[in-house]
PDB file of C-alpha atoms in Angstrom:
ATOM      1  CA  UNK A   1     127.523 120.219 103.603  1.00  0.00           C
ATOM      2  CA  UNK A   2     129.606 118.585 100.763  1.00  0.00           C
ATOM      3  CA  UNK A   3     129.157 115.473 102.905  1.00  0.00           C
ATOM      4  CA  UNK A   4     125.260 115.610 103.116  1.00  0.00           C
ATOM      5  CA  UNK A   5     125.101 116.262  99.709  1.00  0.00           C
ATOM      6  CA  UNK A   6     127.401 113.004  99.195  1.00  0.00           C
ATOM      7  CA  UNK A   7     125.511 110.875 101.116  1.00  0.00           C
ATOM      8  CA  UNK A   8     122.038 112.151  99.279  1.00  0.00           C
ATOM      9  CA  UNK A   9     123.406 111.214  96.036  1.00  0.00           C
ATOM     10  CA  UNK A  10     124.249 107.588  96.723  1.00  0.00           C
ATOM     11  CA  UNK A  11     120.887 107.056  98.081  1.00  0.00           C
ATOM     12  CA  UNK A  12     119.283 108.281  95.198  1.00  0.00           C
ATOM     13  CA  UNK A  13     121.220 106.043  93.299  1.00  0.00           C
ATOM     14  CA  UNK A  14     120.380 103.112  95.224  1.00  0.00           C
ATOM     15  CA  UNK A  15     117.239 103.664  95.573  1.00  0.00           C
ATOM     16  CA  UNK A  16     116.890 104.362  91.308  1.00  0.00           C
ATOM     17  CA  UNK A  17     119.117 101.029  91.061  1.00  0.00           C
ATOM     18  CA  UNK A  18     117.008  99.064  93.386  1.00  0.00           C
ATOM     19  CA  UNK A  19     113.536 100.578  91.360  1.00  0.00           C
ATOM     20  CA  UNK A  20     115.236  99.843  88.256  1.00  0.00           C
ATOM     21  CA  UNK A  21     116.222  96.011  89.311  1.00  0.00           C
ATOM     22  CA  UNK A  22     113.226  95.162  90.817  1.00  0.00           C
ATOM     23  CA  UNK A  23     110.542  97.119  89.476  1.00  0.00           C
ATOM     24  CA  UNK A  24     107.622  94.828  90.736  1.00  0.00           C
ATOM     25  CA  UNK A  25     108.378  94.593  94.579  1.00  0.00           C
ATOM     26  CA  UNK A  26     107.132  98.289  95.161  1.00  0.00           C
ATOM     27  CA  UNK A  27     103.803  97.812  93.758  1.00  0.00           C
ATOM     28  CA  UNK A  28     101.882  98.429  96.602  1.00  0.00           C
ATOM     29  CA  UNK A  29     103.289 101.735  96.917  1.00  0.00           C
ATOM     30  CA  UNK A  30     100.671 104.629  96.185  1.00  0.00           C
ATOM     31  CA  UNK A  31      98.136 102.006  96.946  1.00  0.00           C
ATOM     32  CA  UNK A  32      98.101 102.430 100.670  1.00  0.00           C
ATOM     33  CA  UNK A  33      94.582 102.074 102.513  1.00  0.00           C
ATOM     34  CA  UNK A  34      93.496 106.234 102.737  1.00  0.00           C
ATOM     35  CA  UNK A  35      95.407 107.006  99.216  1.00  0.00           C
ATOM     36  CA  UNK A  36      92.980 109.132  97.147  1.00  0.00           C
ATOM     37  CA  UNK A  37      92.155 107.142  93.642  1.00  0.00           C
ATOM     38  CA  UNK A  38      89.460 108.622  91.306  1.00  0.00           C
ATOM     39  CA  UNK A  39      88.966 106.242  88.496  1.00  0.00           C
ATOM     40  CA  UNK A  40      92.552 105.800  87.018  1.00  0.00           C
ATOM     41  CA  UNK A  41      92.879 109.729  85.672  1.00  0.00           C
ATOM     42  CA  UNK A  42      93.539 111.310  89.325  1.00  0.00           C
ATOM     43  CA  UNK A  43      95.493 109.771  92.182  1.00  0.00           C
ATOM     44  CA  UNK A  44      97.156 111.146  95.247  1.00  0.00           C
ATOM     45  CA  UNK A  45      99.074 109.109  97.520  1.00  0.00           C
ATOM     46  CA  UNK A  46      98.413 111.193 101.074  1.00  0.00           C
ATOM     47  CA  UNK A  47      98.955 107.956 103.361  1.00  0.00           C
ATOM     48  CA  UNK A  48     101.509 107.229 101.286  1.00  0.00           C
ATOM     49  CA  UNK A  49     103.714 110.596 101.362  1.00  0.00           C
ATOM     50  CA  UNK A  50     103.392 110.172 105.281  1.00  0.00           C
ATOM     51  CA  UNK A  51     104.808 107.067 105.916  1.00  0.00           C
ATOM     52  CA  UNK A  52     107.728 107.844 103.121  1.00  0.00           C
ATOM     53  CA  UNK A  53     108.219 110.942 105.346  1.00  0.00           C
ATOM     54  CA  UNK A  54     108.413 109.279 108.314  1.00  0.00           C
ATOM     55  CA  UNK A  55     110.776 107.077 107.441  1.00  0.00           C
ATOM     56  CA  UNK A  56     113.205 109.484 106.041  1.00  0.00           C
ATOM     57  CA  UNK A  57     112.683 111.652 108.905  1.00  0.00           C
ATOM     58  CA  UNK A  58     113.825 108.719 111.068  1.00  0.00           C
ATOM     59  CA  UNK A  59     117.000 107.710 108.473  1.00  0.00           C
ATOM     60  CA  UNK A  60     117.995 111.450 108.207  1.00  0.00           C
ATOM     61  CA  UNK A  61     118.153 111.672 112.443  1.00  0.00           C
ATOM     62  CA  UNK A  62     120.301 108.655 112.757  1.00  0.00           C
ATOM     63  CA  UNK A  63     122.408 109.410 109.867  1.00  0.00           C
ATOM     64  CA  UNK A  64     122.893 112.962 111.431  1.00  0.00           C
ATOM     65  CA  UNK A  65     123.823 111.436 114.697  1.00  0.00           C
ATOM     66  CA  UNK A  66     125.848 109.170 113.569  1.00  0.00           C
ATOM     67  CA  UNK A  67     127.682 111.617 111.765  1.00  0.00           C
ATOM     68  CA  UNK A  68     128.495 114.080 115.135  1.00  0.00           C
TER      69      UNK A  68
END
């Protein structure tokens, strides 16, 4: 567990350092074709949330096996 927990940390901080360094190279996320955008007060990112789950689905299962 202290492992996991290890490993989740340093990819939340690479992921905040590469937001933070590059801020403009992720623009087109929440602005996926099927992302739900009412005038600029109301947004949900549906299409979005799937792929991002997706592909930490698919990290998390080769980390994991990797890791046996």
């Amino acid at each position: 567990m202290g492992k996991m927990l290890l490993l989740a940390g340093l990819a939340l901080c690479a992921v905040g350092t590469a937001l933070w360094l590059f801020p403009g190279r992720l623009r087109w996320l929440g602005r996926l074709p099927g992302d739900v955008r009412i005038g600029d007060s109301f947004s949900f990112p549906i299409v979005t949330c799937l792929v991002l789950s997706l592909v930490l689905t698919v990290l998390v299962n080769v980390l994991l096996r990797l890791l046996r």
